[in-house]
CSV table of C-alpha atoms in Angstrom, one decimal:
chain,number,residue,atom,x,y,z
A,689,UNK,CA,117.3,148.0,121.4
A,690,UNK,CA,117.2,144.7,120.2
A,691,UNK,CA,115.2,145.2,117.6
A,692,UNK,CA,117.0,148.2,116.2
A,693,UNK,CA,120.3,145.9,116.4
A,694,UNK,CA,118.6,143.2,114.3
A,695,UNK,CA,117.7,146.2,111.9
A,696,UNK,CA,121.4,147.4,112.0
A,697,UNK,CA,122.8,143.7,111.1
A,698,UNK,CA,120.1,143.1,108.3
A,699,UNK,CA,121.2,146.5,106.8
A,700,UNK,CA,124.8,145.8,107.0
A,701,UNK,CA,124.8,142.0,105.7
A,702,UNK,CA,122.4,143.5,102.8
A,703,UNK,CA,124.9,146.5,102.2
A,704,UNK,CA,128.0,143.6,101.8
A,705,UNK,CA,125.4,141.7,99.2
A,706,UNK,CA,125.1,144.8,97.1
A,707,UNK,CA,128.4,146.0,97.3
A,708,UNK,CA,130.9,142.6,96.5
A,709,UNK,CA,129.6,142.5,93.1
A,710,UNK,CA,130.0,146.4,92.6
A,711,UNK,CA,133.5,145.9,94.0
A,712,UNK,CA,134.9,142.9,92.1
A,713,UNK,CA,132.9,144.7,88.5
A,714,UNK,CA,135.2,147.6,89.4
A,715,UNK,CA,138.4,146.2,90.5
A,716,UNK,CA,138.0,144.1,87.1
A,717,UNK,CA,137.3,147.4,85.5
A,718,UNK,CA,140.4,149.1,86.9
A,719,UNK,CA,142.7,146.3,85.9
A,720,UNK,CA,141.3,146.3,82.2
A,721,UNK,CA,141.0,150.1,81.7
A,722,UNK,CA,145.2,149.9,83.4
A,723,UNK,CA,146.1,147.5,80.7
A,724,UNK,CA,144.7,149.5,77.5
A,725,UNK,CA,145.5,152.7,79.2
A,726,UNK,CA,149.1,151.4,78.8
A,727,UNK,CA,149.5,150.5,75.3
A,728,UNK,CA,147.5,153.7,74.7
A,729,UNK,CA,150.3,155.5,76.3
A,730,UNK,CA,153.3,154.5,74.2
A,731,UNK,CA,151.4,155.0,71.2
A,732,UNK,CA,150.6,158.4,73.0
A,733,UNK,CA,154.1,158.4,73.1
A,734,UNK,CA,155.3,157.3,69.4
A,735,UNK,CA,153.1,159.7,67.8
A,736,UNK,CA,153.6,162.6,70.6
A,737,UNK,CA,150.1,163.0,71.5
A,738,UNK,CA,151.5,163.3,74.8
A,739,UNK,CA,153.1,165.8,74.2
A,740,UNK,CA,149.7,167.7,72.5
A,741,UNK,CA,147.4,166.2,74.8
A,742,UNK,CA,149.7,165.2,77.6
A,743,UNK,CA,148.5,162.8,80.0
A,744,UNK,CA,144.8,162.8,78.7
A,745,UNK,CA,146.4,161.4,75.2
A,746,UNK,CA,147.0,157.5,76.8
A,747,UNK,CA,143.1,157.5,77.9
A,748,UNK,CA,141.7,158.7,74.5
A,749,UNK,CA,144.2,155.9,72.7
A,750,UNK,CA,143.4,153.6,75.8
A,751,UNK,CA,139.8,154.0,74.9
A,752,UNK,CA,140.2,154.0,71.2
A,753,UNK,CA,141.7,150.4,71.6
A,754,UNK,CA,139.2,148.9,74.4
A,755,UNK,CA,136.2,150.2,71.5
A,756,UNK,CA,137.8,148.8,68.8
A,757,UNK,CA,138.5,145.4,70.5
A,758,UNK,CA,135.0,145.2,71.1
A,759,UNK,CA,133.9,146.2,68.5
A,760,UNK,CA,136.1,143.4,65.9
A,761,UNK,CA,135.1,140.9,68.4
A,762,UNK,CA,131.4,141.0,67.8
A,763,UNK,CA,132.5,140.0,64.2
A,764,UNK,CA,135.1,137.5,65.9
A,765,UNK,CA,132.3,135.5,67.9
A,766,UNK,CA,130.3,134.5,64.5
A,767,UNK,CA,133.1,131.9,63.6
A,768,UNK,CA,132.7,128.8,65.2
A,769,UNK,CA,135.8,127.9,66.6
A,770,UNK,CA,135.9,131.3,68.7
A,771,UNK,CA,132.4,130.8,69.5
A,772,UNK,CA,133.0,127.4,70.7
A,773,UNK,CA,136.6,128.7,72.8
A,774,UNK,CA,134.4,131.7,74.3
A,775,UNK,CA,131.8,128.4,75.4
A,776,UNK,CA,134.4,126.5,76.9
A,777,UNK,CA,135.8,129.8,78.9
A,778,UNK,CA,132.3,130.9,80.0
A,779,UNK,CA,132.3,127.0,81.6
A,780,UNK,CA,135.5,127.4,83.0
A,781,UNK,CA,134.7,131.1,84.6
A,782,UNK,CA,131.0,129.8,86.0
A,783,UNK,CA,132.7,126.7,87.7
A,784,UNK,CA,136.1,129.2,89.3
A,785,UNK,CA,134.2,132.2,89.8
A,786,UNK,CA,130.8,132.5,92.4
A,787,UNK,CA,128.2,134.7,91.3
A,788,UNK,CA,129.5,134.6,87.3
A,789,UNK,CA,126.5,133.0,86.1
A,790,UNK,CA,124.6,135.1,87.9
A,791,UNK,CA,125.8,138.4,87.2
A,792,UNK,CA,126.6,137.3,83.2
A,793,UNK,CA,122.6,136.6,82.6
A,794,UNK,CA,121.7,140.3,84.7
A,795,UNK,CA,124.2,142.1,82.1
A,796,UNK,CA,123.0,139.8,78.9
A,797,UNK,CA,119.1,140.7,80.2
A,798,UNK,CA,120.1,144.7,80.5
A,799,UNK,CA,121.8,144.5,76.6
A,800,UNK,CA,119.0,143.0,75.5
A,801,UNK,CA,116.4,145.5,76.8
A,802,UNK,CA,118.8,148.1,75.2
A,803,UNK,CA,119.2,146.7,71.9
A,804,UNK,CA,115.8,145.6,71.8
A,805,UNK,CA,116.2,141.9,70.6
A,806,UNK,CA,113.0,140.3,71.6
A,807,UNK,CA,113.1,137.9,74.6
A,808,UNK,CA,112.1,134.3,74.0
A,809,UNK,CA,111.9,133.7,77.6
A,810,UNK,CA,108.3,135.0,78.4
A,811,UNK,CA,106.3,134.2,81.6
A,812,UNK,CA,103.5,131.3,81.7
A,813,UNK,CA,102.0,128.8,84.1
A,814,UNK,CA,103.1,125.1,83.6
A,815,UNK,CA,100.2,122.6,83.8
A,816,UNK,CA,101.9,120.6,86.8
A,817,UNK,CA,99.2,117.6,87.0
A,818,UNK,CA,95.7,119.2,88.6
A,819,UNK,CA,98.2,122.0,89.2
A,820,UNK,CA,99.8,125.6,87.8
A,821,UNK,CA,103.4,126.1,88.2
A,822,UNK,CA,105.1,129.7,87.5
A,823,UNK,CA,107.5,129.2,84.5
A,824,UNK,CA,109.2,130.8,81.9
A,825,UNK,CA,109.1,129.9,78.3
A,826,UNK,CA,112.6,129.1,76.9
A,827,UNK,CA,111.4,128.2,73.5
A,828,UNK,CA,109.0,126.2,70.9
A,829,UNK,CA,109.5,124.3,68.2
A,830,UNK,CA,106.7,123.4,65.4
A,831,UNK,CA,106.4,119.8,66.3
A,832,UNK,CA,104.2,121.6,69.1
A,833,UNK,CA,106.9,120.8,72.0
A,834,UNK,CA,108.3,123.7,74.4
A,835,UNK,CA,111.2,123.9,77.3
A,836,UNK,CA,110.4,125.9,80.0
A,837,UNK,CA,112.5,126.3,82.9
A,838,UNK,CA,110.7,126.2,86.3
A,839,UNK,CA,111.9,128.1,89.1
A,840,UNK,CA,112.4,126.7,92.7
A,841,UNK,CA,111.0,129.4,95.1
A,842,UNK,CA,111.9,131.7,96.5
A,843,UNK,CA,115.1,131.9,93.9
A,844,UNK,CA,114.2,133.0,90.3
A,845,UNK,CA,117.9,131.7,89.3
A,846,UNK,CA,117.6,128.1,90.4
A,847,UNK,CA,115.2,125.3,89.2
A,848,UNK,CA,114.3,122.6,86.9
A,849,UNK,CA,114.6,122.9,82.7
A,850,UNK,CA,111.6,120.6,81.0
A,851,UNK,CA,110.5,119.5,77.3
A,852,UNK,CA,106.7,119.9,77.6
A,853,UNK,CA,103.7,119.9,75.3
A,854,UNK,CA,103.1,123.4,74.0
A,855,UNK,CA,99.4,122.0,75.1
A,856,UNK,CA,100.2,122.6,78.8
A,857,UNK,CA,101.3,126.0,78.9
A,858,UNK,CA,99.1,128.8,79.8
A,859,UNK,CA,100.9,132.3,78.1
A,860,UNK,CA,100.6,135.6,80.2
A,861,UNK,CA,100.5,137.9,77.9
A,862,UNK,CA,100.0,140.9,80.0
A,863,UNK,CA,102.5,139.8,83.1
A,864,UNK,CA,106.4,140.9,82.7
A,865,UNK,CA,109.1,138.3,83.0
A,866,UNK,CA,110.3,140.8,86.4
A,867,UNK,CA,106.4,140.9,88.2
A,868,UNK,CA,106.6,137.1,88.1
A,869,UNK,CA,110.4,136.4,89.2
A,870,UNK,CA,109.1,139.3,92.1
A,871,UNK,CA,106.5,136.8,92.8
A,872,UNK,CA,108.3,133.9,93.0
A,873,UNK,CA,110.6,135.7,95.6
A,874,UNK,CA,107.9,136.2,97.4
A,875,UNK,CA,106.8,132.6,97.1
A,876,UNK,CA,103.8,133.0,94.7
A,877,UNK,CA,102.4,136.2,96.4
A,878,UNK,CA,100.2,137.9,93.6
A,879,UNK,CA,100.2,135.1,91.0
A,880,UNK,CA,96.3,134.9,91.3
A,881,UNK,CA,96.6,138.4,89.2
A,882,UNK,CA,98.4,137.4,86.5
A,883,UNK,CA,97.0,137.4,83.1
């Protein structure tokens, strides 16, 4: 009985972990989807699409706008001085918000599997002394210097960024950045594998 009450807690705590983000995404979603939705329905309104569409009308203009938004503002970021405002907000946001870092890097990895941009930030092992240390590669420059960011076990998030001599990395060409953060959650279980 004990055990299956341990069982029941573990489940529940790891439901709440799962869920909280899902939640706050959504409620954001809701609030952002009510404010174009509402503009879209007095234009609805102006040109009497409601009245041809009815209610549906607001969501299609709601929609229309949200795409377009997005859309101009992937032209907007290239100028500096917006780049450099969106910079200061994304500080602000990751110092009032828990979890934003965290969530922002999970939705820029899942665009950039979908648009296909390649990933500088490939797996290796660190020459740590007489040791090997799972990293990642952040990037190279010619001079033959790398930064790497080292992960502190057993989170994949959390750890040390160094400027290292390309000469002491070890490249895994045939590991995936995900098998190795699942190793380091594991604290280094099936590291021996990599290649």
């Amino acid at each position: 009985m004990e055990k299956f009450l341990h069982q029941l807690q573990k489940n529940c705590i790891s439901g709440i972990i799962l869920l909280l983000p899902l939640v706050v995404f959504f409620m954001i979603l809701e609030k952002v989807w009510g404010f174009f939705r509402k503009y879209g329905d007095k234009v609805s309104h102006i040109l009497h699409l409601d009245k041809i569409l009815g209610p549906v009308g607001s969501d299609i203009l709601g929609g229309l706008f949200l795409i377009l938004l997005i859309y101009f503002s992937g032209y907007l970021v290239r100028l500096s001085f917006l780049k450099k405002f969106a910079d200061w907000v994304d500080d602000k946001l990751m110092v009032f918000l828990p979890g934003y870092e965290k969530n922002k890097k999970l939705a820029e990895e899942k665009l950039a599997h979908k648009v296909a941009k390649p990933n500088p930030n490939l797996p290796i092992l660190l020459k740590y002394g007489e040791y090997w240390q799972p990293a990642h590669l952040i990037e190279e420059n010619a001079d033959g210097n790398a930064v790497v960011f080292v992960p502190a076990a057993p989170s994949k998030d959390h750890g040390q960024i160094y400027v290292v001599s390309a000469s002491n990395i070890r490249r895994l060409p045939e590991t995936t950045l995900g098998s190795l953060d699942e190793s380091i959650k594991s604290l280094g279980k099936g590291i021996l594998g990599f290649k």
